CSV table of C-alpha atoms in Angstrom, one decimal:
chain,number,residue,atom,x,y,z
A,1,UNK,CA,-34.0,-18.3,16.6
A,2,UNK,CA,-37.4,-19.4,17.1
A,3,UNK,CA,-40.0,-19.9,14.0
A,4,UNK,CA,-43.5,-19.2,14.9
A,5,UNK,CA,-44.2,-22.9,16.3
A,6,UNK,CA,-40.7,-22.6,19.0
A,7,UNK,CA,-38.4,-24.8,17.1
A,8,UNK,CA,-35.6,-23.5,15.8
A,9,UNK,CA,-34.6,-22.9,12.3
A,10,UNK,CA,-32.6,-24.3,10.9
A,11,UNK,CA,-30.3,-21.5,8.9
A,12,UNK,CA,-27.5,-22.0,6.6
A,13,UNK,CA,-25.0,-19.4,5.1
A,14,UNK,CA,-24.7,-20.0,1.4
A,15,UNK,CA,-21.6,-17.8,-0.4
A,16,UNK,CA,-21.3,-18.6,-3.9
A,17,UNK,CA,-17.8,-17.6,-5.5
A,18,UNK,CA,-16.9,-16.3,-9.0
A,19,UNK,CA,-16.5,-18.8,-12.0
A,20,UNK,CA,-18.8,-21.5,-10.5
A,21,UNK,CA,-17.3,-21.6,-7.3
A,22,UNK,CA,-19.5,-21.4,-3.9
A,23,UNK,CA,-19.6,-21.8,-0.6
A,24,UNK,CA,-21.7,-22.1,2.8
A,25,UNK,CA,-22.2,-21.5,6.7
A,26,UNK,CA,-24.7,-23.4,8.3
A,27,UNK,CA,-24.8,-22.0,11.4
A,28,UNK,CA,-27.7,-24.5,13.2
A,29,UNK,CA,-27.3,-27.6,15.9
A,30,UNK,CA,-24.8,-29.6,12.9
A,31,UNK,CA,-22.8,-26.3,12.8
A,32,UNK,CA,-21.4,-24.0,10.4
A,33,UNK,CA,-19.5,-24.8,7.4
A,34,UNK,CA,-18.5,-23.1,4.5
A,35,UNK,CA,-18.3,-24.6,0.8
A,36,UNK,CA,-15.3,-23.3,-1.5
A,37,UNK,CA,-14.8,-23.7,-4.8
A,38,UNK,CA,-10.9,-24.1,-6.1
A,39,UNK,CA,-11.4,-22.4,-8.9
A,40,UNK,CA,-11.3,-18.8,-7.0
A,41,UNK,CA,-8.6,-17.5,-7.2
A,42,UNK,CA,-6.5,-16.6,-4.3
A,43,UNK,CA,-7.4,-13.9,-2.9
A,44,UNK,CA,-11.1,-14.6,-3.0
A,45,UNK,CA,-10.2,-18.1,-0.7
A,46,UNK,CA,-8.6,-15.8,1.2
A,47,UNK,CA,-11.4,-13.3,1.8
A,48,UNK,CA,-13.0,-17.2,2.7
A,49,UNK,CA,-10.6,-18.0,5.3
A,50,UNK,CA,-11.1,-14.1,6.7
A,51,UNK,CA,-14.5,-15.3,6.4
A,52,UNK,CA,-14.1,-18.8,8.4
A,53,UNK,CA,-12.1,-17.1,11.0
A,54,UNK,CA,-13.9,-14.6,12.3
A,55,UNK,CA,-17.7,-16.4,12.1
A,56,UNK,CA,-15.8,-19.2,13.5
A,57,UNK,CA,-15.2,-16.3,17.3
A,58,UNK,CA,-18.6,-14.9,16.8
A,59,UNK,CA,-20.2,-17.7,17.0
A,60,UNK,CA,-18.1,-20.2,18.8
A,61,UNK,CA,-19.2,-22.8,16.8
A,62,UNK,CA,-16.8,-25.1,14.2
A,63,UNK,CA,-16.4,-23.5,10.6
A,64,UNK,CA,-15.9,-26.3,8.6
A,65,UNK,CA,-15.1,-25.9,4.5
A,66,UNK,CA,-15.9,-28.3,2.1
A,67,UNK,CA,-16.6,-28.0,-1.7
A,68,UNK,CA,-20.2,-30.7,-1.4
A,69,UNK,CA,-23.3,-28.5,-1.4
A,70,UNK,CA,-25.6,-32.3,-1.6
A,71,UNK,CA,-28.2,-31.2,-1.7
A,72,UNK,CA,-28.7,-28.2,1.6
A,73,UNK,CA,-29.4,-24.8,-0.7
A,74,UNK,CA,-33.2,-27.1,-1.0
A,75,UNK,CA,-32.7,-26.0,2.8
A,76,UNK,CA,-31.4,-22.7,3.2
A,77,UNK,CA,-32.8,-19.9,4.4
A,78,UNK,CA,-30.1,-17.2,4.2
A,79,UNK,CA,-27.1,-16.9,0.9
A,80,UNK,CA,-24.7,-14.7,1.4
A,81,UNK,CA,-23.2,-14.5,-2.3
A,82,UNK,CA,-19.5,-13.6,-2.4
A,83,UNK,CA,-17.2,-12.9,-5.4
A,84,UNK,CA,-15.7,-10.7,-8.3
A,85,UNK,CA,-19.1,-9.1,-10.4
A,86,UNK,CA,-16.2,-9.8,-13.8
A,87,UNK,CA,-16.9,-13.4,-14.1
A,88,UNK,CA,-19.8,-15.2,-14.8
A,89,UNK,CA,-21.2,-16.7,-10.9
A,90,UNK,CA,-24.0,-17.4,-9.5
A,91,UNK,CA,-23.9,-13.7,-7.5
A,92,UNK,CA,-24.2,-11.7,-11.5
A,93,UNK,CA,-27.1,-13.8,-12.1
A,94,UNK,CA,-29.0,-12.3,-9.1
A,95,UNK,CA,-27.2,-8.2,-9.9
A,96,UNK,CA,-29.1,-8.6,-13.1
A,97,UNK,CA,-32.1,-10.9,-12.3
A,98,UNK,CA,-33.1,-7.7,-9.6
A,99,UNK,CA,-31.7,-5.0,-11.4
A,100,UNK,CA,-29.1,-4.9,-9.5
A,101,UNK,CA,-26.3,-4.8,-12.3
A,102,UNK,CA,-23.1,-2.1,-11.2
A,103,UNK,CA,-22.3,0.6,-13.7
A,104,UNK,CA,-18.4,0.6,-13.9
A,105,UNK,CA,-18.0,4.5,-13.0
A,106,UNK,CA,-20.0,3.3,-9.3
A,107,UNK,CA,-17.1,0.7,-8.1
A,108,UNK,CA,-13.6,1.8,-8.8
A,109,UNK,CA,-10.2,1.6,-7.3
A,110,UNK,CA,-11.4,-1.5,-6.2
A,111,UNK,CA,-14.5,-0.1,-4.0
A,112,UNK,CA,-17.1,-2.8,-3.3
A,113,UNK,CA,-20.8,-3.1,-3.1
A,114,UNK,CA,-22.6,-4.9,0.2
A,115,UNK,CA,-26.0,-5.3,-0.1
A,116,UNK,CA,-29.6,-8.0,0.7
A,117,UNK,CA,-31.9,-8.8,-1.9
A,118,UNK,CA,-34.3,-11.7,-2.3
A,119,UNK,CA,-33.9,-14.1,-5.2
A,120,UNK,CA,-36.3,-17.3,-6.0
A,121,UNK,CA,-38.3,-17.0,-2.1
A,122,UNK,CA,-34.6,-16.7,-0.8
A,123,UNK,CA,-33.7,-13.9,1.7
A,124,UNK,CA,-29.5,-12.8,-0.6
A,125,UNK,CA,-26.1,-10.4,1.3
A,126,UNK,CA,-24.5,-9.7,-1.8
A,127,UNK,CA,-20.6,-9.3,-1.9
A,128,UNK,CA,-18.3,-7.6,-4.6
A,129,UNK,CA,-16.1,-6.1,-6.6
A,130,UNK,CA,-15.2,-6.0,-9.9
A,131,UNK,CA,-10.9,-6.7,-8.5
A,132,UNK,CA,-10.0,-10.1,-6.1
A,133,UNK,CA,-9.3,-7.1,-4.0
A,134,UNK,CA,-12.1,-5.2,-3.8
A,135,UNK,CA,-14.1,-8.4,-3.0
A,136,UNK,CA,-11.0,-9.1,0.2
A,137,UNK,CA,-11.9,-5.4,1.1
A,138,UNK,CA,-15.8,-6.2,0.8
A,139,UNK,CA,-15.2,-9.2,3.7
A,140,UNK,CA,-13.4,-7.5,6.0
A,141,UNK,CA,-16.5,-4.1,5.4
A,142,UNK,CA,-18.7,-6.8,6.4
A,143,UNK,CA,-16.8,-7.8,9.5
A,144,UNK,CA,-15.5,-4.7,10.9
A,145,UNK,CA,-19.2,-2.4,9.9
A,146,UNK,CA,-22.1,-5.9,10.5
A,147,UNK,CA,-19.8,-7.8,12.8
A,148,UNK,CA,-19.2,-5.0,15.0
A,149,UNK,CA,-14.7,-6.3,14.7
A,150,UNK,CA,-12.4,-4.0,15.9
A,151,UNK,CA,-8.8,-4.6,13.8
A,152,UNK,CA,-6.6,-2.6,15.7
A,153,UNK,CA,-3.3,-2.6,15.2
A,154,UNK,CA,-1.8,-4.3,17.7
A,155,UNK,CA,-4.7,-7.3,17.9
A,156,UNK,CA,-8.2,-8.0,16.6
A,157,UNK,CA,-11.5,-6.7,19.1
A,158,UNK,CA,-13.9,-10.2,18.2
A,159,UNK,CA,-17.6,-10.3,19.8
A,160,UNK,CA,-19.1,-13.3,20.9
A,161,UNK,CA,-22.3,-13.5,20.0
A,162,UNK,CA,-24.1,-16.9,20.4
A,163,UNK,CA,-27.4,-16.4,18.2
A,164,UNK,CA,-24.8,-15.2,15.1
A,165,UNK,CA,-28.0,-14.6,12.4
A,166,UNK,CA,-27.5,-12.3,9.5
A,167,UNK,CA,-31.0,-12.0,10.3
A,168,UNK,CA,-30.1,-9.9,13.4
A,169,UNK,CA,-27.6,-7.7,10.8
A,170,UNK,CA,-30.9,-5.9,8.8
A,171,UNK,CA,-30.9,-4.5,5.7
A,172,UNK,CA,-28.1,-3.7,3.9
A,173,UNK,CA,-27.4,-1.6,0.6
A,174,UNK,CA,-24.0,-0.1,0.3
A,175,UNK,CA,-21.9,0.5,-2.7
A,176,UNK,CA,-18.7,2.1,-1.8
A,177,UNK,CA,-15.0,3.0,-3.6
A,178,UNK,CA,-12.4,4.8,-2.4
A,179,UNK,CA,-12.2,8.6,-3.0
A,180,UNK,CA,-7.9,8.3,-3.7
A,181,UNK,CA,-6.7,6.0,-6.2
A,182,UNK,CA,-3.4,4.5,-4.0
A,183,UNK,CA,-3.7,4.2,0.1
A,184,UNK,CA,-0.1,4.1,0.2
A,185,UNK,CA,0.8,3.1,4.3
A,186,UNK,CA,4.7,3.2,5.2
A,187,UNK,CA,8.1,5.0,3.5
A,188,UNK,CA,11.3,4.3,4.2
A,189,UNK,CA,12.8,7.0,6.9
A,190,UNK,CA,9.4,6.2,8.6
A,191,UNK,CA,10.4,2.3,9.1
A,192,UNK,CA,13.8,3.4,9.3
A,193,UNK,CA,13.0,5.2,13.1
A,194,UNK,CA,11.0,2.1,13.6
A,195,UNK,CA,11.1,-1.1,12.3
A,196,UNK,CA,14.1,-1.6,11.1
A,197,UNK,CA,14.8,-5.0,13.5
A,198,UNK,CA,11.7,-6.5,12.7
A,199,UNK,CA,11.2,-9.9,11.1
A,200,UNK,CA,8.9,-11.8,9.5
A,201,UNK,CA,6.1,-12.0,12.3
A,202,UNK,CA,6.0,-8.6,12.8
A,203,UNK,CA,5.6,-7.8,9.2
A,204,UNK,CA,3.2,-10.0,8.7
A,205,UNK,CA,1.2,-8.0,11.5
A,206,UNK,CA,1.5,-4.7,10.3
A,207,UNK,CA,0.8,-6.5,6.6
A,208,UNK,CA,-2.1,-8.0,7.8
A,209,UNK,CA,-3.3,-4.8,9.5
A,210,UNK,CA,-3.1,-3.0,6.9
A,211,UNK,CA,-5.1,-5.7,4.8
A,212,UNK,CA,-7.7,-4.9,7.4
A,213,UNK,CA,-8.2,-1.2,6.7
A,214,UNK,CA,-8.0,-1.6,3.7
A,215,UNK,CA,-4.4,0.0,2.8
A,216,UNK,CA,-3.3,-0.9,-1.0
A,217,UNK,CA,0.3,0.6,-1.7
A,218,UNK,CA,3.2,-0.4,1.2
A,219,UNK,CA,6.3,1.6,0.8
A,220,UNK,CA,9.8,0.8,3.2
A,221,UNK,CA,9.7,-2.6,3.3
A,222,UNK,CA,13.4,-2.7,0.6
A,223,UNK,CA,15.3,-0.4,3.1
A,224,UNK,CA,17.7,-3.3,4.5
A,225,UNK,CA,17.7,-5.5,1.2
A,226,UNK,CA,19.1,-2.1,-0.3
A,227,UNK,CA,22.8,-3.1,0.6
A,228,UNK,CA,22.9,-6.4,-1.6
A,229,UNK,CA,21.4,-4.6,-4.7
A,230,UNK,CA,24.0,-1.7,-4.0
A,231,UNK,CA,26.7,-4.6,-3.7
A,232,UNK,CA,26.4,-6.1,-7.1
A,233,UNK,CA,26.2,-3.3,-8.9
A,234,UNK,CA,29.2,-2.1,-7.3
A,235,UNK,CA,30.1,-5.9,-8.2
A,236,UNK,CA,30.0,-5.1,-12.1
A,237,UNK,CA,31.4,-1.7,-12.2
A,238,UNK,CA,33.9,-3.3,-11.1
A,239,UNK,CA,33.7,-0.7,-7.6
A,240,UNK,CA,35.1,-3.5,-5.1
A,241,UNK,CA,37.5,-2.1,-3.2
A,242,UNK,CA,36.5,0.4,-0.9
A,243,UNK,CA,36.9,1.2,2.7
A,244,UNK,CA,35.9,-1.3,5.5
A,245,UNK,CA,32.5,-1.6,6.1
A,246,UNK,CA,29.9,-1.6,9.3
A,247,UNK,CA,28.7,-4.7,10.7
A,248,UNK,CA,25.6,-4.2,9.2
A,249,UNK,CA,26.8,-4.5,5.9
A,250,UNK,CA,29.1,-7.5,5.8
A,251,UNK,CA,28.4,-10.2,3.1
A,252,UNK,CA,26.6,-12.8,5.5
A,253,UNK,CA,24.4,-9.8,6.8
A,254,UNK,CA,23.6,-8.6,3.2
A,255,UNK,CA,22.5,-11.8,2.2
A,256,UNK,CA,20.2,-12.0,5.2
A,257,UNK,CA,18.8,-8.9,5.2
A,258,UNK,CA,17.7,-10.2,0.9
A,259,UNK,CA,16.2,-13.6,2.2
A,260,UNK,CA,15.0,-11.4,4.5
A,261,UNK,CA,13.0,-8.8,2.7
A,262,UNK,CA,12.3,-11.3,-0.1
A,263,UNK,CA,9.9,-12.8,2.2
A,264,UNK,CA,8.1,-10.0,3.5
A,265,UNK,CA,7.0,-9.2,0.1
A,266,UNK,CA,6.3,-12.3,-0.4
A,267,UNK,CA,3.7,-12.4,1.8
A,268,UNK,CA,2.6,-8.5,0.9
A,269,UNK,CA,1.8,-9.1,-2.5
A,270,UNK,CA,0.1,-12.6,-1.1
A,271,UNK,CA,-1.7,-10.2,-0.2
A,272,UNK,CA,-3.1,-8.3,-3.5
A,273,UNK,CA,-0.6,-5.6,-1.5
A,274,UNK,CA,1.8,-3.5,-4.9
A,275,UNK,CA,4.6,-2.5,-3.0
A,276,UNK,CA,7.4,1.1,-3.5
A,277,UNK,CA,10.6,-0.2,-5.0
A,278,UNK,CA,13.4,2.0,-4.2
A,279,UNK,CA,15.2,4.5,-7.2
A,280,UNK,CA,19.2,5.2,-6.8
A,281,UNK,CA,20.5,4.5,-3.5
A,282,UNK,CA,20.1,7.8,-1.8
A,283,UNK,CA,19.8,9.8,-4.6
A,284,UNK,CA,22.8,8.9,-6.5
A,285,UNK,CA,25.4,9.0,-3.6
A,286,UNK,CA,28.6,7.7,-3.7
A,287,UNK,CA,31.5,7.3,-2.0
A,288,UNK,CA,36.2,7.5,-2.9
A,289,UNK,CA,35.9,4.6,-4.2
A,290,UNK,CA,33.3,5.1,-7.3
A,291,UNK,CA,34.9,8.6,-7.9
A,292,UNK,CA,38.1,6.9,-9.1
A,293,UNK,CA,36.6,4.5,-11.0
A,294,UNK,CA,34.8,6.8,-12.4
A,295,UNK,CA,36.8,9.8,-12.6
A,296,UNK,CA,35.7,12.0,-15.8
A,297,UNK,CA,32.2,12.5,-14.1
A,298,UNK,CA,30.8,15.5,-12.4
A,299,UNK,CA,30.1,15.3,-8.8
A,300,UNK,CA,29.4,18.1,-6.3
A,301,UNK,CA,30.2,17.6,-2.8
A,302,UNK,CA,27.5,19.4,1.0
A,303,UNK,CA,26.7,18.6,4.4
A,304,UNK,CA,23.8,17.3,6.7
A,305,UNK,CA,23.5,19.5,9.6
A,306,UNK,CA,26.9,20.4,9.5
A,307,UNK,CA,28.3,17.1,10.3
A,308,UNK,CA,28.5,14.2,6.8
A,309,UNK,CA,30.1,15.6,4.3
A,310,UNK,CA,28.8,13.8,1.6
A,311,UNK,CA,29.6,13.0,-2.1
A,312,UNK,CA,27.0,13.0,-5.0
A,313,UNK,CA,26.8,12.5,-8.4
A,314,UNK,CA,25.9,15.2,-10.5
A,315,UNK,CA,22.1,14.1,-12.5
A,316,UNK,CA,23.5,16.7,-15.7
A,317,UNK,CA,26.4,13.1,-15.4
A,318,UNK,CA,24.6,10.9,-18.7
A,319,UNK,CA,26.4,8.0,-15.9
A,320,UNK,CA,23.0,9.3,-13.4
A,321,UNK,CA,20.5,8.2,-16.0
A,322,UNK,CA,23.1,4.6,-16.0
A,323,UNK,CA,23.5,4.4,-12.6
A,324,UNK,CA,19.8,4.9,-12.2
A,325,UNK,CA,18.9,2.3,-14.2
A,326,UNK,CA,21.2,0.0,-13.4
A,327,UNK,CA,19.5,0.3,-9.8
A,328,UNK,CA,15.8,0.0,-10.7
A,329,UNK,CA,16.6,-2.7,-13.3
A,330,UNK,CA,18.6,-4.6,-10.1
A,331,UNK,CA,15.7,-4.0,-8.2
A,332,UNK,CA,13.0,-5.7,-10.2
A,333,UNK,CA,15.1,-8.7,-10.9
A,334,UNK,CA,15.9,-9.3,-7.2
A,335,UNK,CA,12.6,-8.2,-5.7
A,336,UNK,CA,9.8,-7.9,-8.1
A,337,UNK,CA,8.3,-5.1,-9.1
A,338,UNK,CA,4.3,-3.7,-9.3
A,339,UNK,CA,6.0,-0.6,-11.4
A,340,UNK,CA,6.9,2.2,-8.0
A,341,UNK,CA,9.5,3.5,-7.0
A,342,UNK,CA,10.8,6.3,-4.1
A,343,UNK,CA,13.0,8.8,-3.8
A,344,UNK,CA,13.9,11.8,-2.7
A,345,UNK,CA,15.4,14.9,-3.9
A,346,UNK,CA,18.3,16.2,-1.3
A,347,UNK,CA,16.3,16.2,1.2
A,348,UNK,CA,17.6,18.7,4.0
A,349,UNK,CA,20.3,19.3,2.5
A,350,UNK,CA,21.8,22.6,0.2
A,351,UNK,CA,23.0,21.2,-3.0
A,352,UNK,CA,24.4,23.5,-5.6
A,353,UNK,CA,26.8,26.6,-4.7
A,354,UNK,CA,25.4,29.4,-7.4
A,355,UNK,CA,21.8,30.3,-7.6
A,356,UNK,CA,21.6,29.0,-10.7
A,357,UNK,CA,23.8,26.0,-10.4
A,358,UNK,CA,21.0,25.1,-6.9
A,359,UNK,CA,18.1,25.7,-9.5
A,360,UNK,CA,20.6,23.4,-12.4
A,361,UNK,CA,21.3,20.1,-9.8
A,362,UNK,CA,17.4,20.4,-9.4
A,363,UNK,CA,15.6,20.2,-12.5
A,364,UNK,CA,18.3,18.0,-13.9
A,365,UNK,CA,17.3,15.6,-10.8
A,366,UNK,CA,14.0,15.2,-11.4
A,367,UNK,CA,14.0,14.9,-15.6
A,368,UNK,CA,16.5,12.6,-15.5
A,369,UNK,CA,15.9,11.0,-12.4
A,370,UNK,CA,11.9,10.3,-13.8
A,371,UNK,CA,14.3,8.9,-17.3
A,372,UNK,CA,16.4,6.5,-16.1
A,373,UNK,CA,13.1,4.9,-14.1
A,374,UNK,CA,11.1,4.9,-17.2
A,375,UNK,CA,14.6,3.4,-19.2
A,376,UNK,CA,14.2,0.6,-16.8
A,377,UNK,CA,10.6,0.1,-16.4
A,378,UNK,CA,8.4,1.3,-19.1
A,379,UNK,CA,5.5,1.5,-16.6
A,380,UNK,CA,6.9,2.7,-13.6
A,381,UNK,CA,5.7,5.4,-11.6
A,382,UNK,CA,8.5,7.2,-9.1
A,383,UNK,CA,6.3,8.7,-6.0
A,384,UNK,CA,8.2,10.6,-4.4
A,385,UNK,CA,8.7,12.4,0.0
A,386,UNK,CA,8.2,15.4,-0.5
A,387,UNK,CA,9.9,16.5,2.7
A,388,UNK,CA,13.0,17.9,1.5
A,389,UNK,CA,11.1,20.8,-0.3
A,390,UNK,CA,8.9,21.5,2.7
A,391,UNK,CA,11.9,24.0,3.1
A,392,UNK,CA,11.0,26.9,1.9
A,393,UNK,CA,14.7,28.4,2.3
A,394,UNK,CA,16.5,25.0,0.7
A,395,UNK,CA,13.2,24.1,-1.3
A,396,UNK,CA,11.3,28.7,-3.0
A,397,UNK,CA,8.5,28.6,-4.2
A,398,UNK,CA,9.9,29.4,-8.2
A,399,UNK,CA,12.4,25.9,-8.3
A,400,UNK,CA,9.9,23.9,-6.3
A,401,UNK,CA,8.1,24.7,-9.8
A,402,UNK,CA,10.9,24.4,-11.9
A,403,UNK,CA,11.6,21.1,-10.3
A,404,UNK,CA,7.7,19.7,-10.6
A,405,UNK,CA,7.8,20.9,-14.2
A,406,UNK,CA,10.3,19.7,-15.7
A,407,UNK,CA,9.2,15.8,-14.8
A,408,UNK,CA,7.2,14.6,-17.0
A,409,UNK,CA,3.4,14.1,-15.5
A,410,UNK,CA,2.3,10.8,-16.4
A,411,UNK,CA,5.8,8.7,-14.7
A,412,UNK,CA,5.2,11.4,-11.1
A,413,UNK,CA,4.0,11.2,-7.6
A,414,UNK,CA,5.3,13.4,-5.0
A,415,UNK,CA,3.4,12.8,-1.4
A,416,UNK,CA,2.6,16.1,0.7
A,417,UNK,CA,4.2,14.1,3.7
A,418,UNK,CA,3.0,16.3,6.7
A,419,UNK,CA,-0.2,17.8,4.4
A,420,UNK,CA,-2.4,16.9,8.0
A,421,UNK,CA,-0.5,20.1,9.2
A,422,UNK,CA,1.7,22.0,7.2
A,423,UNK,CA,-0.1,22.0,4.0
A,424,UNK,CA,2.5,22.1,1.5
A,425,UNK,CA,0.7,21.7,-1.6
A,426,UNK,CA,-1.6,25.0,-0.3
A,427,UNK,CA,2.2,26.7,-0.5
A,428,UNK,CA,2.8,24.9,-4.1
A,429,UNK,CA,-0.3,25.6,-5.5
A,430,UNK,CA,-1.7,22.0,-5.4
A,431,UNK,CA,1.6,20.6,-7.2
A,432,UNK,CA,1.3,22.9,-10.4
A,433,UNK,CA,-1.0,19.7,-11.6
A,434,UNK,CA,0.9,16.9,-10.9
A,435,UNK,CA,-0.5,13.6,-9.3
A,436,UNK,CA,0.5,14.1,-5.4
A,437,UNK,CA,-0.7,12.9,-2.6
A,438,UNK,CA,-2.2,14.3,1.4
A,439,UNK,CA,-0.6,12.1,3.5
A,440,UNK,CA,0.6,12.2,7.7
A,441,UNK,CA,3.5,11.8,9.9
A,442,UNK,CA,2.8,9.5,13.1
A,443,UNK,CA,6.4,10.4,15.2
A,444,UNK,CA,8.8,12.8,13.8
A,445,UNK,CA,13.0,11.0,14.5
A,446,UNK,CA,11.6,7.5,15.8
A,447,UNK,CA,9.4,9.2,18.8
A,448,UNK,CA,6.5,7.3,18.6
A,449,UNK,CA,3.9,7.7,21.2
A,450,UNK,CA,0.6,8.5,20.6
A,451,UNK,CA,-0.1,11.3,19.8
A,452,UNK,CA,-2.3,13.0,17.1
A,453,UNK,CA,-5.2,14.7,17.2
A,454,UNK,CA,-7.8,12.6,15.2
A,455,UNK,CA,-11.1,15.3,14.6
A,456,UNK,CA,-8.7,17.1,12.3
A,457,UNK,CA,-6.5,15.1,10.9
A,458,UNK,CA,-10.4,13.5,9.5
A,459,UNK,CA,-11.7,17.2,8.8
A,460,UNK,CA,-8.8,18.3,6.5
A,461,UNK,CA,-9.0,14.9,4.6
A,462,UNK,CA,-12.2,15.2,3.9
A,463,UNK,CA,-11.6,19.0,2.8
A,464,UNK,CA,-8.9,17.7,0.6
A,465,UNK,CA,-11.4,15.5,-0.6
A,466,UNK,CA,-14.3,17.3,-2.4
A,467,UNK,CA,-11.8,20.1,-2.9
A,468,UNK,CA,-12.6,20.9,-6.4
A,469,UNK,CA,-8.3,22.3,-6.7
A,470,UNK,CA,-7.0,18.6,-5.5
A,471,UNK,CA,-9.2,16.3,-7.5
A,472,UNK,CA,-5.1,15.2,-8.7
A,473,UNK,CA,-4.8,14.2,-5.4
A,474,UNK,CA,-4.3,10.8,-5.6
A,475,UNK,CA,-2.8,9.5,-3.2
């Protein structure tokens, strides 16, 4: 940028964090520097690190992070403040001075704001949120929307700009909050079809992309670690003399899956993402060794596709609640919890022999699954795939209604897993007041080729977002 005298004008970008932390970028002959207070939260530091990384890639200049600002503040022309506005900091002072305080109702669900303003004869770019995760979202949104970086699942597109300048971006006045409380990515069935053999490096790339696209909730990350939970509970119950296991379920493999799962979950949580854990293994499926140990319990049998014979613990039996609660407690002990648990009610299976028994098993399953989750975790929420209910012959409307109304409202979210096409929420009367999610299937049966009608998907999502009947659509 040239001044009127034709000389290069010195531009310094200052990023100031909550709790009196601060950072600045000096885009001048001396390069670019970031000054950050060590009191910043881990997610705020992540936001700084990503700004440093991508601005360095855009400008081709080295970006240094330091805690010493000396007297450079005096020569600063352009200042970026980024931070959590619930903490006392420079960003909150500027908002108050310029009568820009954010009413709580304007920022919710990890929403954020990006604004330009003048304060003390200096130009400011403000990025903030009332949550640390929202601060990270604001940084990624700034980089994507205003710096034209492309965040893609298989990598980033970073444009080059020798004269990187905040002033070139122009005036910004953005306050945005997600329409949906949770933005969920992945679930157990989809990860089994696609990423069952991924290692930590592949999951890191996927989780980084999930965060960049402003998702907040991730499912399916513990699909391999389930066997550790199952083994521990069976050992505790004294069920140890079962049939030979598959090679994937040998003790060595179970321990390796357990360690890898912990590493993956740790990385996701460090990124501010919440993880959905598994509820009771395969909806209470058991084998002959379990039945021999508990011969007085109630069981029922069914078949999948006329091929596999399956045995389930009847959800009406008291052992079902005990087994489910023990499962959730062991999941929490091994993997920690974000208070979300996923399981579906006998997907693609017909249960019960008479019409009355079919209804009873399903309603008992709904009521008692909610009970064992809350018994083990009083803050727990059951997130259920609605795939099973999509079969209107196995789950006609009256049976679906009885199942759903048996579950307390505050413990449950059902994901309409093919909502962009099948619209189960319309057939089932918006799930009779239950919280639910508008979900999209990217593939069937492991077929992962690229396909889909993107404009139609966006249109359907917007329709739901503006539909007053869909007020309980939270995912």
